[in-house]
Tab-separated table of C-alpha atoms in Angstrom:
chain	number	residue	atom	x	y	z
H	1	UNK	CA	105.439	103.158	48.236
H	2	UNK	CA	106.314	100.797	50.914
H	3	UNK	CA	109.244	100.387	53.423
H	4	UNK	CA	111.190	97.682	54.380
H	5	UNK	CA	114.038	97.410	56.750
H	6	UNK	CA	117.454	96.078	55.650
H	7	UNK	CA	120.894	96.118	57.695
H	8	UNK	CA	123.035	98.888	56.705
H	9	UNK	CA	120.488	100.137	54.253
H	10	UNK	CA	117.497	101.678	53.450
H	11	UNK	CA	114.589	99.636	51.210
H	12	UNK	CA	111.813	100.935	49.409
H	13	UNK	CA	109.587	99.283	47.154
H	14	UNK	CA	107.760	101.559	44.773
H	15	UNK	CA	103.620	101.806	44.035
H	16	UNK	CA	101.630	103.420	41.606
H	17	UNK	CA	101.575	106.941	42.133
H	18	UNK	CA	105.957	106.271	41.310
H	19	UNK	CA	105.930	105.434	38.184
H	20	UNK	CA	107.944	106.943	35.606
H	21	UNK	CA	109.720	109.212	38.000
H	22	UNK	CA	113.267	109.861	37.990
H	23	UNK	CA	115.264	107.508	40.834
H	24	UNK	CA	116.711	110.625	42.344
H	25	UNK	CA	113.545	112.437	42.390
H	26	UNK	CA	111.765	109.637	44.007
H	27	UNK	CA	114.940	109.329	46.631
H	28	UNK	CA	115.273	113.224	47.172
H	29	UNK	CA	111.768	113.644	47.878
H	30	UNK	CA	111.361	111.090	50.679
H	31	UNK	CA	111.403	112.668	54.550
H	32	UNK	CA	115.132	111.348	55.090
H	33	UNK	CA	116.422	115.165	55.075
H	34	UNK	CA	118.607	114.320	51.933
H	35	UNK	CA	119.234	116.514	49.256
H	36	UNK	CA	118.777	115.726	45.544
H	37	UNK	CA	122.869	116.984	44.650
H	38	UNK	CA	123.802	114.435	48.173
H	39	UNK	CA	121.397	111.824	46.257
H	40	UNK	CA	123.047	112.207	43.167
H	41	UNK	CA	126.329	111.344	44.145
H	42	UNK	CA	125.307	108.349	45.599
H	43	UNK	CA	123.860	107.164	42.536
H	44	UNK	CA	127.030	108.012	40.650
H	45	UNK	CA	128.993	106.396	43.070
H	46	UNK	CA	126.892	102.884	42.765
H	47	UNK	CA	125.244	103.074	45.852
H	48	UNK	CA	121.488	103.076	44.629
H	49	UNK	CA	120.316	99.636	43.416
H	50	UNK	CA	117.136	99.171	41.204
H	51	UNK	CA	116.140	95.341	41.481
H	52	UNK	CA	119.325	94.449	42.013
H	53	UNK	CA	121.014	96.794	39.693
H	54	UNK	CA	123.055	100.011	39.973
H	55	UNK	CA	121.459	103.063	37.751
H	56	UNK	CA	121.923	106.483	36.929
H	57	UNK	CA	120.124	109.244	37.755
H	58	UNK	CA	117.871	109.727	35.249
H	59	UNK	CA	116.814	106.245	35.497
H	60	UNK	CA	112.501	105.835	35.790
H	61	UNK	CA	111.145	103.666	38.094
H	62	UNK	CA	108.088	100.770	37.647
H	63	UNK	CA	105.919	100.145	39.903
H	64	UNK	CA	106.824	97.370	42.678
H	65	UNK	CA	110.592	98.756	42.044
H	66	UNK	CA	112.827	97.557	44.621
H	67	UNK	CA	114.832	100.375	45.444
H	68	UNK	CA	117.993	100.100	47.915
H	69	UNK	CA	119.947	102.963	48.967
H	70	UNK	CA	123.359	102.493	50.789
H	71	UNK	CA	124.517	105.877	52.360
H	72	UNK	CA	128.427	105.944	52.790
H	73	UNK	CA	129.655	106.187	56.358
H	74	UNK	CA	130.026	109.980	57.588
H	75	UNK	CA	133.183	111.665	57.121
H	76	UNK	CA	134.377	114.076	59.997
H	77	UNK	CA	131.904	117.147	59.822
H	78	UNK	CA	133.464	120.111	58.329
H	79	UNK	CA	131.625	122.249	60.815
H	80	UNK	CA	131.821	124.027	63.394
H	81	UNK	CA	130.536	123.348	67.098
H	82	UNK	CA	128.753	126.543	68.388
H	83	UNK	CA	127.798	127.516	72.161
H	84	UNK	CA	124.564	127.740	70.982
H	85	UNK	CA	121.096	127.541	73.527
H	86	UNK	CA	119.195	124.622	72.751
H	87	UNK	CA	115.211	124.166	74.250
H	88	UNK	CA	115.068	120.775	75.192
H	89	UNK	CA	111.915	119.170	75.193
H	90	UNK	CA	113.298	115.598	75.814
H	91	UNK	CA	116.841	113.554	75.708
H	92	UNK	CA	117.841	109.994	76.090
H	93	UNK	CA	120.878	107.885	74.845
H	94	UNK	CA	119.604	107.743	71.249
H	95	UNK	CA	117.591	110.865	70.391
H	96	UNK	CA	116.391	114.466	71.804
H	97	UNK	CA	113.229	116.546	70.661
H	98	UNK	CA	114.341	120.387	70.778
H	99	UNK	CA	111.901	123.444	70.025
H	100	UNK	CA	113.865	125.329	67.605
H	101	UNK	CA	112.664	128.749	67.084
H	102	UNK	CA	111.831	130.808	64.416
H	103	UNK	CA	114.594	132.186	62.340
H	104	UNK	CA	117.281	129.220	63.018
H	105	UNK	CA	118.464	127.152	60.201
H	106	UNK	CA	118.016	123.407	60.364
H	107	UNK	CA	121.430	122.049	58.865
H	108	UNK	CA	124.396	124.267	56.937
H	109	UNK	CA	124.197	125.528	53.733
H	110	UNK	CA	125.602	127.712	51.075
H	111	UNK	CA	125.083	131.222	52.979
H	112	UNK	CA	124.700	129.388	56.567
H	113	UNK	CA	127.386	127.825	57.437
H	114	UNK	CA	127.414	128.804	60.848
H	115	UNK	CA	124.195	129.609	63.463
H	116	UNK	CA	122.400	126.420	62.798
H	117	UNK	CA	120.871	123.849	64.638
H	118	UNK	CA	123.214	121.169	63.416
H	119	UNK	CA	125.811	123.781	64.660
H	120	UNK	CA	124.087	123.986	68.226
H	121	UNK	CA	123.775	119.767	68.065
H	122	UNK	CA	127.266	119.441	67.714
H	123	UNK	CA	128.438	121.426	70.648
H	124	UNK	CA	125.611	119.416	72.857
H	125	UNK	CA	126.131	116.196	71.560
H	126	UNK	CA	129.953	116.158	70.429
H	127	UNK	CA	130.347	112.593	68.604
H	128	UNK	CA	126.803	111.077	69.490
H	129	UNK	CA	124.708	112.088	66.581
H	130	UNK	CA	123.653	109.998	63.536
H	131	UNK	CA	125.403	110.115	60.228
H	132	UNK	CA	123.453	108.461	57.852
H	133	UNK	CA	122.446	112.378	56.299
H	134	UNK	CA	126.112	112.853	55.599
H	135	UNK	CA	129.098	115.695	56.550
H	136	UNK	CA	126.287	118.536	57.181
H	137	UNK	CA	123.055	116.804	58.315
H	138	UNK	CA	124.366	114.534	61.634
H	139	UNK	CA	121.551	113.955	63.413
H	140	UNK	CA	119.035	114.927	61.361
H	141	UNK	CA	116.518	112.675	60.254
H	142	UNK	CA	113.958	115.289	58.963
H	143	UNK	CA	113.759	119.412	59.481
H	144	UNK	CA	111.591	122.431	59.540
H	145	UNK	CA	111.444	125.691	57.568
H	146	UNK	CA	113.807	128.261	58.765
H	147	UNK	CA	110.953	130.755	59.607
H	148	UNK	CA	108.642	127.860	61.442
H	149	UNK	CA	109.372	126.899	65.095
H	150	UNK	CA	108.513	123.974	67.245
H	151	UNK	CA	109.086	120.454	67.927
H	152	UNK	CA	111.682	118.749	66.013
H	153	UNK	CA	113.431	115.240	66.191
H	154	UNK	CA	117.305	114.577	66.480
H	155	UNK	CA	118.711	110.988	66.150
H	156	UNK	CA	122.177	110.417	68.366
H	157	UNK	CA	122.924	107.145	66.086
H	158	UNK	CA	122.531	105.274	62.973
H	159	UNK	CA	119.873	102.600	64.228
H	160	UNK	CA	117.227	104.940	66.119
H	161	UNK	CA	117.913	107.347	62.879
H	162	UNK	CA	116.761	104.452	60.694
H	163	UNK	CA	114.166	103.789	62.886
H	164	UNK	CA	112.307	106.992	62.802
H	165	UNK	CA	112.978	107.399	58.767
H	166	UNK	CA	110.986	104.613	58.477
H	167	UNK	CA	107.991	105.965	60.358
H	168	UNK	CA	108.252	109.430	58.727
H	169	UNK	CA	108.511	107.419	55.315
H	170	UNK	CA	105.185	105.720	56.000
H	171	UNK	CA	104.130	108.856	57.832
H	172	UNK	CA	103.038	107.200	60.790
H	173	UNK	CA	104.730	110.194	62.819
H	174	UNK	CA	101.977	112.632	64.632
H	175	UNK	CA	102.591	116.027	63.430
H	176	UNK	CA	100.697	118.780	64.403
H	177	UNK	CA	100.899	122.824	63.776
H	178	UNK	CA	99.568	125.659	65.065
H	179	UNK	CA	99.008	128.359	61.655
H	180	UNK	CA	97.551	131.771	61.553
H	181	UNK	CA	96.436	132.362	57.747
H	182	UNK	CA	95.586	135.521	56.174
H	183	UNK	CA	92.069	135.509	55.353
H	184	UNK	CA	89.130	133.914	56.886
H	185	UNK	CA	88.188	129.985	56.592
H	186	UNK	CA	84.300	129.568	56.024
H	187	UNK	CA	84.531	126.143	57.125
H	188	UNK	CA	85.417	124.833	60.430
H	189	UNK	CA	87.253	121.854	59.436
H	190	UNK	CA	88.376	121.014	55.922
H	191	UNK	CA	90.726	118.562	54.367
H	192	UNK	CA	92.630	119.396	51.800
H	193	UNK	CA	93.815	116.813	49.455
H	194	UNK	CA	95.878	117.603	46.624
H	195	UNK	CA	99.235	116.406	45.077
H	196	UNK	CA	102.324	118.388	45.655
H	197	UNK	CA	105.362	118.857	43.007
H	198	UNK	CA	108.072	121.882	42.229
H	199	UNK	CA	106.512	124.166	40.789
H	200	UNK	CA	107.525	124.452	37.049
H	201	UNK	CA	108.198	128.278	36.608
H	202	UNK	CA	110.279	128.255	39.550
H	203	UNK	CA	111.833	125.401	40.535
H	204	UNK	CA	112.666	126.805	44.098
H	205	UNK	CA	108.888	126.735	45.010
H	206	UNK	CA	106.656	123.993	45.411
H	207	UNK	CA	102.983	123.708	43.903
H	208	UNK	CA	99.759	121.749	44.047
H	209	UNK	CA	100.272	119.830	40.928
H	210	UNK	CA	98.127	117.564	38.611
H	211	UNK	CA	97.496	114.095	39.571
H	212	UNK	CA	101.016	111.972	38.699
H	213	UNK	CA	103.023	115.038	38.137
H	214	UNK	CA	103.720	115.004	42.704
H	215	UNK	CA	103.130	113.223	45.476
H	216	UNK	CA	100.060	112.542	47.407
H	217	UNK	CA	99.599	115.379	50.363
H	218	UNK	CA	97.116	115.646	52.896
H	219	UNK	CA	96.489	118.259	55.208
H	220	UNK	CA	93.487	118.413	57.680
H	221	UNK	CA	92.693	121.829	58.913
H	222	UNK	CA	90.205	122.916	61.846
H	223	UNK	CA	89.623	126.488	62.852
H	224	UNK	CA	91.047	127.617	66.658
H	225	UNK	CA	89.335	130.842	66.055
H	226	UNK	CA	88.189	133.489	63.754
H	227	UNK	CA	89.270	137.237	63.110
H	228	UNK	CA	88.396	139.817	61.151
H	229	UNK	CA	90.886	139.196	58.175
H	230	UNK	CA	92.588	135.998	59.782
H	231	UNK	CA	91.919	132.470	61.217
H	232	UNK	CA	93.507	130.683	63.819
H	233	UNK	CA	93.815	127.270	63.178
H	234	UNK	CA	95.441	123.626	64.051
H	235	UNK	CA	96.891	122.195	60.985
H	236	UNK	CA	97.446	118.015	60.849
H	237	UNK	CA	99.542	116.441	57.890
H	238	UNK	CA	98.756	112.930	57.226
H	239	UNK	CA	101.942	113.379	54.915
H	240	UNK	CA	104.521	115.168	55.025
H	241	UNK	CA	105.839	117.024	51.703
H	242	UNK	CA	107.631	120.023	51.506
H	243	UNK	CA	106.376	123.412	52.585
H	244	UNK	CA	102.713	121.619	52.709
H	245	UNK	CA	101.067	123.445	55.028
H	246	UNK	CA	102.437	126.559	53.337
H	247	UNK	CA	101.514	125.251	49.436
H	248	UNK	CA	98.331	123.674	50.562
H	249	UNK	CA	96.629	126.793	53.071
H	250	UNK	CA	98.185	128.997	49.761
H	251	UNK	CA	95.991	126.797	47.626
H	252	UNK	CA	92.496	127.682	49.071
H	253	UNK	CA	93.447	132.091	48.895
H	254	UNK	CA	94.327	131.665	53.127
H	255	UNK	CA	97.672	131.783	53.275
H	256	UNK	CA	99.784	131.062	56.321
H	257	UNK	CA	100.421	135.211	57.694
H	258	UNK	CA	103.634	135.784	56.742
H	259	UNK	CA	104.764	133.987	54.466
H	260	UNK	CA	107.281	135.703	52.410
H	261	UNK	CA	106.827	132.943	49.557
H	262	UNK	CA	103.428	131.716	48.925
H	263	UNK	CA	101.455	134.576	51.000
H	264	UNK	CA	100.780	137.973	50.218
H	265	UNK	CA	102.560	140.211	48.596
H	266	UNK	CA	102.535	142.979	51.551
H	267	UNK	CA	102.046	141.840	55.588
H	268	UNK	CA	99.981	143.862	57.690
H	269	UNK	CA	102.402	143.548	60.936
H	270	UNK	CA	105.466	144.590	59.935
H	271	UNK	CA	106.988	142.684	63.062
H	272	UNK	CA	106.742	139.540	61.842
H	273	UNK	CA	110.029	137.763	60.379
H	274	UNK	CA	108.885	135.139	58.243
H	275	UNK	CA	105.321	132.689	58.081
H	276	UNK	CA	103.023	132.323	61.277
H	277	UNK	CA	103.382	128.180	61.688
H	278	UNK	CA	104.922	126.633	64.623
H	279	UNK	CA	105.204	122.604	64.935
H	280	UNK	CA	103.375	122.489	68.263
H	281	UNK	CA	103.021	118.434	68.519
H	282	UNK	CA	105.466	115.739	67.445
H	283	UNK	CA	104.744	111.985	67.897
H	284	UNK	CA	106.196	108.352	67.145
H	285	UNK	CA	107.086	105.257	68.427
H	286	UNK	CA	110.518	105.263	70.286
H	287	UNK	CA	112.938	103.418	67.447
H	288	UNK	CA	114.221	101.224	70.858
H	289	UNK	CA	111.539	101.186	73.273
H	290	UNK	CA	108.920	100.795	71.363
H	291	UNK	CA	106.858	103.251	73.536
H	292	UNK	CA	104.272	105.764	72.043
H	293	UNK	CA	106.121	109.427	72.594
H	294	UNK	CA	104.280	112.507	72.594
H	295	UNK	CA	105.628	116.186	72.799
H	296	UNK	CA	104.812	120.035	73.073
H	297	UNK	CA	106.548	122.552	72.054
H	298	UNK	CA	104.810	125.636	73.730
H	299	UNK	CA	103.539	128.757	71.260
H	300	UNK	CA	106.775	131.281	70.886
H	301	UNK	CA	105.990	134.848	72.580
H	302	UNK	CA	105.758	136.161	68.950
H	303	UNK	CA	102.900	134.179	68.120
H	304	UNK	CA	100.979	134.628	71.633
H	305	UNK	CA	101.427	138.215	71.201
H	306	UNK	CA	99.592	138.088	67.927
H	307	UNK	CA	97.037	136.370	68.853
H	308	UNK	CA	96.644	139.033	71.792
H	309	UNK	CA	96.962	141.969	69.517
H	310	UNK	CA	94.340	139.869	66.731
């Protein structure tokens, strides 16, 4: 898949590894923080074009597709602002990098409607926050798990949020994680390389898939240090799918310690609230600048004080 840049809209032209999937698939799973139900409106209200031509949902792509998505302007938000502490790592006139911590919701949803980041954003930012992610996504160009922490991106307006979606599209963004997994890794770097997809007995979860049933996913792992049951280690995605880390450490029996969904069924340290990953490192070219940006979110006290007690 490749990325272009159009006025007003976003441009992809499809490769290989697309073809025969489902336009809203292919849409939904890009890093732009959309959802497939948002995605699927769009398409029903014309505002997908396939070479030209508007499509339905179900429509399957070719390779060297040109795909062009036009996201309606933002209505008002629907949400509340909320007095809510932010950690700012970094803020200029057209983004900020905060440190969210563990437990915090990126954007509303059914069930959190209030407590979120996007809540938090709104208060801090009032008016000055993208809105090409629609009524309950301003700002948000792409988003962590609930239960991971770290460094995380927010746009202020509609060209630097363009901007960055096209370098987490391309995955050109430096992302790396800090991970303690259950079990210990043999080796003391190791690359994993395996397609991710749902998985097909629950839809809610994702899977390492067979070749043209997902997308590509890489993850390069190196080992921090070893325990006696667990490993701590620096994870690096070369792309960025969802839950990869997670799906992909799950994949080779060393979970991420934790994780409520693809780790063990019982966790030694009752503590712990949700999966041991934290977004330590986030980097990309300013979308105005141009200038190489580099940040650190520092390791929460929850995960020094594992490491201590490891």
């Amino acid at each position: 898949m490749q990325r272009e840049t159009v006025e007003d809209e976003l441009l992809f032209i499809t490769g290989m590894a697309d073809e025969g999937t489902r336009v809203d698939r292919f849409l939904a799973d890009l890093p732009l923080s959309l959802s497939r139900t948002y995605i699927q409106k769009i398409l029903k209200d014309g505002g997908v074009l396939v070479n030209g031509r508007t499509v339905r949902a179900s429509f399957r792509l070719s390779a060297e597709d040109r795909v062009c998505l036009h996201i309606p302007e933002v209505r008002e938000p629907c949400i509340e602002a909320e007095n809510i502490p932010l950690d700012i790592l970094y803020e200029d006139e057209d983004l900020l990098v905060v440190n969210k911590p563990q437990g915090m919701v990126v954007h509303p949803s059914a069930g959190h409607m209030s407590g979120t980041l996007v809540n938090a954003l709104l208060y801090h930012c009032g008016d000055s926050l993208s809105g090409i992610n629609g009524i309950l996504r301003p700002g948000i160009v792409h988003r962590i798990d609930k239960d991971t922490s770290g460094a995380l991106v927010v746009c202020k307006n509609d060209s630097s949020h363009r901007g960055l979606a096209e370098q987490f599209a391309v995955h050109s963004c430096r992302r790396r994680y800090r991970a303690v997994l259950s079990g210990v890794l043999p080796q003391d770097a190791i690359t994993i390389d395996a397609p991710i997809g749902r998985d097909e007995r629950d839809r809610k979860r994702m899977a390492v898939v067979p070749e043209g049933k997902g997308k590509r996913a890489v993850t390069h792992l190196s080992v921090l240090q070893r325990f006696s049951s667990f490993t701590y280690t620096e994870c690096v995605l070369e792309t960025g799918r969802t839950h990869q880390i997670r799906v992909h450490t799950a994949s080779i029996n060393t979970p991420v310690l934790g994780d409520p969904v693809y780790g063990r069924r019982k966790c030694p340290f009752s503590e712990l609230k949700g999966q041991v990953l934290h977004a330590m490192t986030l980097g990309f070219i300013h979308p105005r600048t141009g200038e190489i940006m580099d940040f650190t979110a520092p390791l929460p006290n929850y995960f020094e004080k594992l490491l201590q007690k490891l």
